[in-house]
PDB file of C-alpha atoms in Angstrom:
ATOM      1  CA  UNK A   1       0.000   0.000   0.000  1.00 52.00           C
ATOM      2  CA  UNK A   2       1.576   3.246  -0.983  1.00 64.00           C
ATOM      3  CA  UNK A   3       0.982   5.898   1.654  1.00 82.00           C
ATOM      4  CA  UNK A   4       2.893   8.867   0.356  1.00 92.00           C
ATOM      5  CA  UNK A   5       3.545  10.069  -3.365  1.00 96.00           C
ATOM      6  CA  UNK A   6       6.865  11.230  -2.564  1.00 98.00           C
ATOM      7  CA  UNK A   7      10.119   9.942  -1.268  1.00 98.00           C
ATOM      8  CA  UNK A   8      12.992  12.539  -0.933  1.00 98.00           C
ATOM      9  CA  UNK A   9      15.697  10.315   0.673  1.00 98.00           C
ATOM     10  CA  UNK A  10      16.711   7.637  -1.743  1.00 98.00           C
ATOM     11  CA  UNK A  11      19.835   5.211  -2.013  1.00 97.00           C
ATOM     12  CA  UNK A  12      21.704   3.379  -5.282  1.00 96.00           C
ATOM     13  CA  UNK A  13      25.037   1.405  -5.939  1.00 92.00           C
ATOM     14  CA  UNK A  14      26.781   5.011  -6.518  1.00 92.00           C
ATOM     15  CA  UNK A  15      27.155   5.287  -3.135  1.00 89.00           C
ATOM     16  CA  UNK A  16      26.093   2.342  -0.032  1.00 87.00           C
ATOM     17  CA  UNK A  17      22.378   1.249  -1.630  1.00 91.00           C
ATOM     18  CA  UNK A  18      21.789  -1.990  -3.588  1.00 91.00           C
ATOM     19  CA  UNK A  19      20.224  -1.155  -6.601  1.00 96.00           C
ATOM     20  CA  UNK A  20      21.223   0.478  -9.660  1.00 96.00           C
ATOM     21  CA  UNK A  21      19.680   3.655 -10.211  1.00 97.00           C
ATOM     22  CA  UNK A  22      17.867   1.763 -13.091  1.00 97.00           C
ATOM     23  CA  UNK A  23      16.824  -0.556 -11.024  1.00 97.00           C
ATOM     24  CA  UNK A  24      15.715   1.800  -7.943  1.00 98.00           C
ATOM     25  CA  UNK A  25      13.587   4.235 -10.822  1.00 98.00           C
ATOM     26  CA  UNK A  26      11.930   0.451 -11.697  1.00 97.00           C
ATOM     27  CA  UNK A  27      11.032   0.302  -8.041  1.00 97.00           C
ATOM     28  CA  UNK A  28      10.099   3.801  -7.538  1.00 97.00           C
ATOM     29  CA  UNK A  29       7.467   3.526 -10.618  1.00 97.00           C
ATOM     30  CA  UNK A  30       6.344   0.381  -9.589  1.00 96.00           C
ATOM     31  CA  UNK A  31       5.669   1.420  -6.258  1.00 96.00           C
ATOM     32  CA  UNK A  32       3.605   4.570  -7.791  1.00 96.00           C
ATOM     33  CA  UNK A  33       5.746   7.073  -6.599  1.00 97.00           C
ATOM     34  CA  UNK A  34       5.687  10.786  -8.242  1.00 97.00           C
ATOM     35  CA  UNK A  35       8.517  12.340  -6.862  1.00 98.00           C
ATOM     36  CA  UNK A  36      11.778  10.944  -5.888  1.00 98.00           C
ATOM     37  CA  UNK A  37      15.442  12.770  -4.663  1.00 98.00           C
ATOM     38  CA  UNK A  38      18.527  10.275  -5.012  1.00 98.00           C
ATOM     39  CA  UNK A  39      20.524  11.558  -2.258  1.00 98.00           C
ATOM     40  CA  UNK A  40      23.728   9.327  -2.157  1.00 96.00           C
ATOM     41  CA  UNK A  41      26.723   9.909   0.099  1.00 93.00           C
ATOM     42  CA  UNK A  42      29.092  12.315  -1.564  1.00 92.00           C
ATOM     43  CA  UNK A  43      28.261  11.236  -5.105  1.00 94.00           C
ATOM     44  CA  UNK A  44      26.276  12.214  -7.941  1.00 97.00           C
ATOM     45  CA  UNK A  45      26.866   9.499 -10.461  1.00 95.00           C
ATOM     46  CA  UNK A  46      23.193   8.248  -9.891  1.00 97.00           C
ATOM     47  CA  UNK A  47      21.635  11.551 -11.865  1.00 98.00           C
ATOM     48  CA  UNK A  48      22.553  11.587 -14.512  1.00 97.00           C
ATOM     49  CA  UNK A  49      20.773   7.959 -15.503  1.00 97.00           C
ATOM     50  CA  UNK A  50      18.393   8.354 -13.275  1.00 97.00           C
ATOM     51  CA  UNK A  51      17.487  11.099 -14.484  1.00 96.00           C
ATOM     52  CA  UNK A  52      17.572   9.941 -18.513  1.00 96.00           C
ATOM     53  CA  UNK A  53      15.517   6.315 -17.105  1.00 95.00           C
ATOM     54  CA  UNK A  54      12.830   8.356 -15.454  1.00 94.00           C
ATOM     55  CA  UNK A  55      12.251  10.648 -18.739  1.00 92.00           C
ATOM     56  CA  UNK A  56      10.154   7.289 -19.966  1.00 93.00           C
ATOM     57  CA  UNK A  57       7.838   7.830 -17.398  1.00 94.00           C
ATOM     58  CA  UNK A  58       5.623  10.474 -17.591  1.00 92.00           C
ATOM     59  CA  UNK A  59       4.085   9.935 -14.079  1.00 93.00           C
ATOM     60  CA  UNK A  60       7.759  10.496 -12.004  1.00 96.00           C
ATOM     61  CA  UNK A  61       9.742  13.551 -11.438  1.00 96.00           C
ATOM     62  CA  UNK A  62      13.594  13.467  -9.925  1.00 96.00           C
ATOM     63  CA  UNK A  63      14.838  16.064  -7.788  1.00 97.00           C
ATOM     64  CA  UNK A  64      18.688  15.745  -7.825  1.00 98.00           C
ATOM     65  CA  UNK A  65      20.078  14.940  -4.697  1.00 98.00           C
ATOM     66  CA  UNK A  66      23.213  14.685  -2.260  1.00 98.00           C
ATOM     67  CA  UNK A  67      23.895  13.797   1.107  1.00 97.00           C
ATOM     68  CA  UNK A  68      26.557  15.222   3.130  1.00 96.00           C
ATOM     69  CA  UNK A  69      28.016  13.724   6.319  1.00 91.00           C
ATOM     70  CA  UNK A  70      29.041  16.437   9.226  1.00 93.00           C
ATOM     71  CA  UNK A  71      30.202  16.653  12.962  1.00 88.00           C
ATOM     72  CA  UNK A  72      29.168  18.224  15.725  1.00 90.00           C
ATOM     73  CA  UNK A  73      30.833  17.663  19.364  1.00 85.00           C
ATOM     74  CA  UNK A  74      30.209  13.818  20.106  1.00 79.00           C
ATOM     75  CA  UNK A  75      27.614  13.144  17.015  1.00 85.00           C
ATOM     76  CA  UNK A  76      27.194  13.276  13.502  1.00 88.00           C
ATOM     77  CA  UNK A  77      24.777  15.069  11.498  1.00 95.00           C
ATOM     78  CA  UNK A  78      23.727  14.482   7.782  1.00 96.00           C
ATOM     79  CA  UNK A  79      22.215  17.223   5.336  1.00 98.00           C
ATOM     80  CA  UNK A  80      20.407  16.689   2.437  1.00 98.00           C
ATOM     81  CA  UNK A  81      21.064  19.251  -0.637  1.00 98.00           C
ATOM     82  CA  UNK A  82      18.102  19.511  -2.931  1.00 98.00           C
ATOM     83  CA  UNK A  83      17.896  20.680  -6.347  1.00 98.00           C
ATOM     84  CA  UNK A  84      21.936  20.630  -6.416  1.00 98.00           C
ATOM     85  CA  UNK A  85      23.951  22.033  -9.332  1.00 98.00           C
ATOM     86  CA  UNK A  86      25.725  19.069  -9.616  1.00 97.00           C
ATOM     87  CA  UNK A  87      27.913  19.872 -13.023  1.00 96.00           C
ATOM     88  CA  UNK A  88      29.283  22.522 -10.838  1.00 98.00           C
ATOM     89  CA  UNK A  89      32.797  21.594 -11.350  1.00 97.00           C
ATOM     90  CA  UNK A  90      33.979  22.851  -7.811  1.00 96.00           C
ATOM     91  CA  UNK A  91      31.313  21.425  -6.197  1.00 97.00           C
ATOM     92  CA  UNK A  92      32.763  17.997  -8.232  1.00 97.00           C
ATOM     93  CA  UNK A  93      36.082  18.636  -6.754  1.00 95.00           C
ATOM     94  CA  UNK A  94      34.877  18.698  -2.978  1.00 94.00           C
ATOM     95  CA  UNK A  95      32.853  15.780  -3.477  1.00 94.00           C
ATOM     96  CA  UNK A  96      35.707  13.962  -5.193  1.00 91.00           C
ATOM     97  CA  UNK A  97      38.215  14.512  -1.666  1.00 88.00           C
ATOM     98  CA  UNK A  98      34.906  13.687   0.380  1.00 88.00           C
ATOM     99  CA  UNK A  99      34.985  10.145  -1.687  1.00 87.00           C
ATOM    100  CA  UNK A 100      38.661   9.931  -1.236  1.00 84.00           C
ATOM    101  CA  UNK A 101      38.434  10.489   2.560  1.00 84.00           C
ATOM    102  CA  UNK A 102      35.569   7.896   2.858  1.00 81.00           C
ATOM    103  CA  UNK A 103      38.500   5.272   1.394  1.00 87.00           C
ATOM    104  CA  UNK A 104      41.242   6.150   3.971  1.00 88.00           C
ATOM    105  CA  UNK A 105      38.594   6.026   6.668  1.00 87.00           C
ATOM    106  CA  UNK A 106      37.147   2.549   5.462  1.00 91.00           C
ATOM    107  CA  UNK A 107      40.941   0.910   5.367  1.00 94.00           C
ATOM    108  CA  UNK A 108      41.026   2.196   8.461  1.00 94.00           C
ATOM    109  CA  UNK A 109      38.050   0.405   9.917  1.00 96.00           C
ATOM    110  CA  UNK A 110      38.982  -2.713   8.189  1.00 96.00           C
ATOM    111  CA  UNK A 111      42.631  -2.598   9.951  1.00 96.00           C
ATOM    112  CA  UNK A 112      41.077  -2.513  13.284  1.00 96.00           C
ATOM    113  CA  UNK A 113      38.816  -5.320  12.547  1.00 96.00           C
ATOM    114  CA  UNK A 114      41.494  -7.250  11.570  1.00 96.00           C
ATOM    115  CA  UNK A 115      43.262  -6.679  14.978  1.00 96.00           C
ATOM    116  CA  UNK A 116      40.174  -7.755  16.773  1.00 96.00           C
ATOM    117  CA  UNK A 117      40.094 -10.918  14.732  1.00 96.00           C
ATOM    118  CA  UNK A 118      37.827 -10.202  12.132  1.00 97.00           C
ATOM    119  CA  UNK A 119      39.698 -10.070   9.236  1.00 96.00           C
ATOM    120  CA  UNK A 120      38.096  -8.698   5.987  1.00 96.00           C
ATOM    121  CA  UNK A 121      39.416  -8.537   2.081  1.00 95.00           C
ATOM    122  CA  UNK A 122      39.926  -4.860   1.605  1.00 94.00           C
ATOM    123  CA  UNK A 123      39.463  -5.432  -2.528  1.00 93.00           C
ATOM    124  CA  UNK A 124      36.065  -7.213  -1.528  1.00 94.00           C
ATOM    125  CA  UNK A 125      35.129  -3.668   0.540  1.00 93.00           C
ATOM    126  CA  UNK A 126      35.964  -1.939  -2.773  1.00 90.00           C
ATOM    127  CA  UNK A 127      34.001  -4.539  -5.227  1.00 89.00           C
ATOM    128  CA  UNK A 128      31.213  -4.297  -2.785  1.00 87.00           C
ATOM    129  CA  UNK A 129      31.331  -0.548  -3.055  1.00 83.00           C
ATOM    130  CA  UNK A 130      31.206  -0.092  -6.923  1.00 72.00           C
ATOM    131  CA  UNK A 131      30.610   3.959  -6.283  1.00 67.00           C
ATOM    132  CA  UNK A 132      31.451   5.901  -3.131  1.00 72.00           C
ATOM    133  CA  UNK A 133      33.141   3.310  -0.687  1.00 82.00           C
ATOM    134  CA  UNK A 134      31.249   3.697   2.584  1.00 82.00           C
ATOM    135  CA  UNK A 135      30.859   1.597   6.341  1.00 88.00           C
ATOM    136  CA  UNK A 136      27.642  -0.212   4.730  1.00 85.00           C
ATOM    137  CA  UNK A 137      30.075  -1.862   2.218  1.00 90.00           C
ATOM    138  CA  UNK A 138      32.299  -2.488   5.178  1.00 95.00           C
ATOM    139  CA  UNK A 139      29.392  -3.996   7.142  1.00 93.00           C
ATOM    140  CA  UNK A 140      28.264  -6.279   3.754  1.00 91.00           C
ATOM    141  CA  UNK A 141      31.566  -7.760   3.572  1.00 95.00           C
ATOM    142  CA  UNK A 142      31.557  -8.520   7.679  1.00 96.00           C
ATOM    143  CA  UNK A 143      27.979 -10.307   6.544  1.00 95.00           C
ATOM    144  CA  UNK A 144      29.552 -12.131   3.661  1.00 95.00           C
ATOM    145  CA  UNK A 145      32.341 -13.225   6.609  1.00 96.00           C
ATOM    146  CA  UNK A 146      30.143 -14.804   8.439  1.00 96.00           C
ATOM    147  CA  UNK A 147      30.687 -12.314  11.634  1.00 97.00           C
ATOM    148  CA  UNK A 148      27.320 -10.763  11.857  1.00 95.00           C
ATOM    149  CA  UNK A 149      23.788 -11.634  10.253  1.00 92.00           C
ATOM    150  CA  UNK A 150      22.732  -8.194   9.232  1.00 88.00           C
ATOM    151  CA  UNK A 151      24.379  -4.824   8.631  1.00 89.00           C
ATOM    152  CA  UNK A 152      23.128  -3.157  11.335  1.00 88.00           C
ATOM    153  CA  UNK A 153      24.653  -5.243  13.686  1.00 93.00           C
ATOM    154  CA  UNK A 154      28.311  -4.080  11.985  1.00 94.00           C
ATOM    155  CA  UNK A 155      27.407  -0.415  13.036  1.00 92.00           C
ATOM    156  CA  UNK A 156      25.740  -1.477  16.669  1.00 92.00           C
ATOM    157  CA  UNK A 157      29.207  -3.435  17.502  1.00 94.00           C
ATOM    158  CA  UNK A 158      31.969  -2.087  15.576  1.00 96.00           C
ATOM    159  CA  UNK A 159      31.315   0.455  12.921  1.00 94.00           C
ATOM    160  CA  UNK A 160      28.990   3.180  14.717  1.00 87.00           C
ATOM    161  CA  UNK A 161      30.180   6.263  16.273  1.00 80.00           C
ATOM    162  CA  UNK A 162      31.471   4.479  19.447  1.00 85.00           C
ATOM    163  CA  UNK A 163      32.199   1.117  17.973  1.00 93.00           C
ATOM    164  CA  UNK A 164      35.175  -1.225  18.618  1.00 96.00           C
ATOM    165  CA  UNK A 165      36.635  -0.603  15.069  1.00 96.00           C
ATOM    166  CA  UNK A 166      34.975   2.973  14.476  1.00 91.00           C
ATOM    167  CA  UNK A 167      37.475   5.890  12.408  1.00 88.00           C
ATOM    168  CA  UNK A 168      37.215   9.572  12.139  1.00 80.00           C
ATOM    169  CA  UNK A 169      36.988  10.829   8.804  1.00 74.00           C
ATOM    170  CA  UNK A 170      37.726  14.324   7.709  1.00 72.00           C
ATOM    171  CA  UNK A 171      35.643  16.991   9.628  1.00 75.00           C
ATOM    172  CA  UNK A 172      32.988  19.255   7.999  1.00 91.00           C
ATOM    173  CA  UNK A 173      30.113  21.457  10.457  1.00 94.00           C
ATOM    174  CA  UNK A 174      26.589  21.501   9.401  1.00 97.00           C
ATOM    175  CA  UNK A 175      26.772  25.022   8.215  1.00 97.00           C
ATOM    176  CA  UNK A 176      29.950  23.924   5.987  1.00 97.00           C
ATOM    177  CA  UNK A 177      27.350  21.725   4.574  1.00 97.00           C
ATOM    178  CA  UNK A 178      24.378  24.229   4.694  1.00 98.00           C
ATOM    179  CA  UNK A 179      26.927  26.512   2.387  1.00 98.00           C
ATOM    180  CA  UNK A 180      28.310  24.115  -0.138  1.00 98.00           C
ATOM    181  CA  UNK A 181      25.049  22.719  -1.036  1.00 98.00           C
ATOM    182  CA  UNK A 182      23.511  26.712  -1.072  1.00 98.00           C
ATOM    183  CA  UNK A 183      26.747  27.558  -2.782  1.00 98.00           C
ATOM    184  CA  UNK A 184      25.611  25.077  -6.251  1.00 98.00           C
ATOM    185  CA  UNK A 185      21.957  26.751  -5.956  1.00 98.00           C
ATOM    186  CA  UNK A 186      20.572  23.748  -3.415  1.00 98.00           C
ATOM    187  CA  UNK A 187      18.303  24.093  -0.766  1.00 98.00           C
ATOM    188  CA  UNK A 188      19.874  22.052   2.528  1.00 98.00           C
ATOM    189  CA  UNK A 189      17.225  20.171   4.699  1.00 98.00           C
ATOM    190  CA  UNK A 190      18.344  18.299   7.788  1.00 98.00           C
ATOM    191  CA  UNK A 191      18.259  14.648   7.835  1.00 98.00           C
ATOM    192  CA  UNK A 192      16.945  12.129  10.541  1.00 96.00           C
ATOM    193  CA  UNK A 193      17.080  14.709  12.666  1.00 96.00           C
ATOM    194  CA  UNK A 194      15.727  11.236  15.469  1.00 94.00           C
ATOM    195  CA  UNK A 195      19.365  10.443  15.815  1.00 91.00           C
ATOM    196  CA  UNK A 196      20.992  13.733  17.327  1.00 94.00           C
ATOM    197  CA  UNK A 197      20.835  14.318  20.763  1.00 91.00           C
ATOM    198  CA  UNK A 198      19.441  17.553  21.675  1.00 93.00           C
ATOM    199  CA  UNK A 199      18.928  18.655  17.791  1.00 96.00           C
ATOM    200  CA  UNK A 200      16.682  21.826  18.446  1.00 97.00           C
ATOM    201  CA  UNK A 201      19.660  23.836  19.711  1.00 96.00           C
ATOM    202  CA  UNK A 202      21.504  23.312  16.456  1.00 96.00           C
ATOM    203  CA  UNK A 203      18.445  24.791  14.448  1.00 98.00           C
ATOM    204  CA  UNK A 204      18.679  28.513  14.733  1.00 97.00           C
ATOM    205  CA  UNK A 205      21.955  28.707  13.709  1.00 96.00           C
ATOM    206  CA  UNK A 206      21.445  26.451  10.856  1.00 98.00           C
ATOM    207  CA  UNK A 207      17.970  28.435   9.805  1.00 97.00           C
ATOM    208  CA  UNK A 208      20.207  31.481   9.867  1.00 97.00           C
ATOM    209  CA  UNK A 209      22.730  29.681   7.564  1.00 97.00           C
ATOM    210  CA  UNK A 210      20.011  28.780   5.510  1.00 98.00           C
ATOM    211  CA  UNK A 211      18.812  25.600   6.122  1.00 98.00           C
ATOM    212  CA  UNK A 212      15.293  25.145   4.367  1.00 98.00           C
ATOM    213  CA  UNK A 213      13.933  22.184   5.697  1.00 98.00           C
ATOM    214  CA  UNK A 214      14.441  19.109   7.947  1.00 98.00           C
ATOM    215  CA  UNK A 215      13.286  15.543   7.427  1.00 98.00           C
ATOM    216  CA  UNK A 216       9.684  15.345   9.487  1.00 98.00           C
ATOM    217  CA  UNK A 217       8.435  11.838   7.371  1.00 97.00           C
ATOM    218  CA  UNK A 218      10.887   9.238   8.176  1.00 95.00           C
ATOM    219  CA  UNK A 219      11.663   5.743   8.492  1.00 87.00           C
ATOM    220  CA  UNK A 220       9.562   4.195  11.123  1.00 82.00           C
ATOM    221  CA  UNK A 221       8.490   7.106  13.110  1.00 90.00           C
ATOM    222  CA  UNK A 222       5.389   7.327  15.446  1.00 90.00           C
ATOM    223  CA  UNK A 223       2.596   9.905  14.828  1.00 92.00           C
ATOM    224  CA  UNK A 224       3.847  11.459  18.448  1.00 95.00           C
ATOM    225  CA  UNK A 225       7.593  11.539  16.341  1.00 94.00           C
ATOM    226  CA  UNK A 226       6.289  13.256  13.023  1.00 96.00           C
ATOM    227  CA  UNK A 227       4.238  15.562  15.285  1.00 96.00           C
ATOM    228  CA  UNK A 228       7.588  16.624  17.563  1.00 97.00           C
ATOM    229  CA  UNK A 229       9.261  16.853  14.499  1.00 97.00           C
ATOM    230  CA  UNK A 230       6.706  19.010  12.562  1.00 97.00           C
ATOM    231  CA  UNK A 231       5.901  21.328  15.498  1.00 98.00           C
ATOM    232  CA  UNK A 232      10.007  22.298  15.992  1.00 98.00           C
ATOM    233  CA  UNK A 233      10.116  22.623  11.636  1.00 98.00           C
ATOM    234  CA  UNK A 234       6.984  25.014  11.788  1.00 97.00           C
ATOM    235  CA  UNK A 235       8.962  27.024  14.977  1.00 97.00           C
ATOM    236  CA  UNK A 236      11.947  27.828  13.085  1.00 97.00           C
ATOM    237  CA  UNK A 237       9.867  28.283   9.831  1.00 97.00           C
ATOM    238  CA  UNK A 238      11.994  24.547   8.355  1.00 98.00           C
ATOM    239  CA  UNK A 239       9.493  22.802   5.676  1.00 98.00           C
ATOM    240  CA  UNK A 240       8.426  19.472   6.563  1.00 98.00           C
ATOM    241  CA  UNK A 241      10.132  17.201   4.188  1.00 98.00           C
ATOM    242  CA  UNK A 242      11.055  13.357   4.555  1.00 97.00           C
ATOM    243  CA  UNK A 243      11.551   9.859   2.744  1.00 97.00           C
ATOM    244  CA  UNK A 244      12.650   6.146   3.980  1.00 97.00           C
ATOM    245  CA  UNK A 245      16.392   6.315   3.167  1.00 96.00           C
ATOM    246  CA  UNK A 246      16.094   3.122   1.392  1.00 97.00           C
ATOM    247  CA  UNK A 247      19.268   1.552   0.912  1.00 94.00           C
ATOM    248  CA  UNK A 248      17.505  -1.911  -0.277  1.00 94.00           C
ATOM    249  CA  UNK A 249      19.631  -3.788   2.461  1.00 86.00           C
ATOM    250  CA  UNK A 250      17.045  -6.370   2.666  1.00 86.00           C
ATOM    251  CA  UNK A 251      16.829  -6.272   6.640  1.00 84.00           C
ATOM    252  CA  UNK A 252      13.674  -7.403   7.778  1.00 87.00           C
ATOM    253  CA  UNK A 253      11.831  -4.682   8.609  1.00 89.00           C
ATOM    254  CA  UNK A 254      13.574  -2.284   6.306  1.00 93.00           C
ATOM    255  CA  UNK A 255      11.199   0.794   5.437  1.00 95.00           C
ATOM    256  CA  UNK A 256       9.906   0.868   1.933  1.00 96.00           C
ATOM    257  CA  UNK A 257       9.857   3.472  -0.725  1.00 96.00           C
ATOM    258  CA  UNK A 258       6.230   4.575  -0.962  1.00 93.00           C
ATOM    259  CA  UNK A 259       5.537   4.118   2.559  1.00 95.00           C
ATOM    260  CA  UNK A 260       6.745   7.444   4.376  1.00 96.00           C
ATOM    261  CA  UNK A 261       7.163  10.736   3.218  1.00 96.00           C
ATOM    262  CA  UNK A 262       6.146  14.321   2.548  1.00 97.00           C
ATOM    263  CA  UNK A 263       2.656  15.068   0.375  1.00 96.00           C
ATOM    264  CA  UNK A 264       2.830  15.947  -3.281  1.00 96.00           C
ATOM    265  CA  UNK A 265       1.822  19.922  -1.977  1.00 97.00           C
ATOM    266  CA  UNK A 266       5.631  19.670   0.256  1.00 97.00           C
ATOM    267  CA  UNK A 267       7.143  18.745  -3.308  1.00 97.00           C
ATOM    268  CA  UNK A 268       5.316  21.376  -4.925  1.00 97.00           C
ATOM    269  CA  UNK A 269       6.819  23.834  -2.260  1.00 97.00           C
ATOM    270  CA  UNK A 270      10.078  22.785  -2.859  1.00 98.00           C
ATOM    271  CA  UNK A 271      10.294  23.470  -6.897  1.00 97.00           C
ATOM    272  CA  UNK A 272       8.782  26.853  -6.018  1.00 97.00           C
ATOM    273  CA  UNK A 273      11.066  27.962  -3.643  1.00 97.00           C
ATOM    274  CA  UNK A 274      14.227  26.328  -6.238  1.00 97.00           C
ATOM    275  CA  UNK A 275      12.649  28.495  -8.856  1.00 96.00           C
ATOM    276  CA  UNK A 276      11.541  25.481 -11.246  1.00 93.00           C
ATOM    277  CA  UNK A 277       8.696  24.633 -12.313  1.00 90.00           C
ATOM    278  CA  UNK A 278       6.281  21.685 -11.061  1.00 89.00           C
ATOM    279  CA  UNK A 279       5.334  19.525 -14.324  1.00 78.00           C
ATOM    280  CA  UNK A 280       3.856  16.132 -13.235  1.00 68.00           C
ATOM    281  CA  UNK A 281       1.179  14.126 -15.103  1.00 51.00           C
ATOM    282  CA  UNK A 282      -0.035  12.212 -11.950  1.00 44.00           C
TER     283      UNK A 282
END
């Protein structure tokens, strides 16, 4: 049953999903989706053939996406860039050193697992990858060992911010992000905003930065959760945005596209506010 028309936090092979973005427009249509954002980790190489795929279909409209990873003192937080110049060939170069971080940070994490006795194949890591090497790939090949059941269990133990075998990677605030993605005409929205502790305090500095939105629809949140959520958006005048950051990991449970998000009049108030034009035969 598809619950919401719109999904604005969307995964492929280009940077820790598992579909192609062939494969995850396929799903999107056949879900009955209308409008989609691929928001990979530091990569764009999804757009482009996303993009051309979901011409065919008259019925689906792609916002391009990224998603940036930041720090704060003791947490991370992720920002979403929406309606991203992503030919920008500066903004290109930044995301290229992001990419090349996320590889020295990955070895890293493999070394350490290694000393703790769980020894991976660093070329599997990178096969596993195909785009922008991330922990997820790290946590596949720990599956594919034989050392945990499901991904999640990688990032619980030994991958997450406090885990056993966890690296730093190269540091960038949230309104470093908030800038580069305003900087290639974007609008930034803060994701799962669920996962950092005492979030609120960061928004009025990021609002003043020029954050536009934060993700209100997500994942597996509780009407008392989209409500808490919506009610601190409306107070610093944030739109209400959202998706299920599908990833297609195949963990049971794992939110659907189709099944959370923003409605088709949040979408609408996104092109507007980007300064293009809504076209969408629904």
């Amino acid at each position: 049953m598809v619950l919401s028309k719109v999904d604005l936090h969307l995964h492929t092979t280009c940077s820790d999903g598992n579909l192609s973005p062939l494969d995850l427009i396929d799903k999107a249509v056949s879900v009955g989706l209308n409008v989609i954002s691929i928001t990979d980790h530091d990569s764009t190489e999804a757009l482009d053939e996303a993009i051309l795929a979901s011409s065919k279909f008259s019925s689906l409209s792609i916002i391009p996406g990224i998603e940036l990873s930041t720090d704060i003192p003791e947490n991370e937080v992720h920002m979403l860039g929406y309606f991203i110049d992503y030919q920008d060939e500066n903004f290109q170069v930044v995301l290229s050193e992001f990419r090349e971080g996320r590889v020295g940070r990955a070895k890293e994490m493999v070394d350490k697992l290694g000393e703790l006795g769980l020894p991976l194949d660093w070329e599997r890591v990178l096969e596993l990858a195909e785009g922008a090497v991330g922990r997820p790939h790290i946590a596949q090949a720990m599956v594919e060992k034989g050392y945990i059941t499901y991904p999640q269990e990688a990032f619980n133990k030994y991958i997450g911010r406090n885990g056993l075998a966890y690296a730093e990677r190269v540091k960038l605030t949230p309104e470093e992000a908030v800038e580069l993605i305003t900087g290639v005409g974007g609008l930034p929205v803060l994701a799962h905003p669920h996962v950092i502790d005492g979030v609120e305090k960061l928004l009025p500095n990021l609002a003043k930065a020029g954050l536009v939105g934060m993700e209100v629809h997500y994942g597996e949140y509780s009407r008392s959760e989209v409500a808490e959520f919506e009610s601190m958006a409306g107070r610093y005048g944030l739109i209400p945005c959202g998706g299920s950051d599908y990833h297609a990991f195949g963990t049971p449970g794992e939110v659907q596209p189709g099944t959370v998000g923003p409605s088709i009049e949040i979408a609408k108030k996104l092109y507007e506010l980007s300064g293009r034009e809504f076209s969408l035969s629904c």
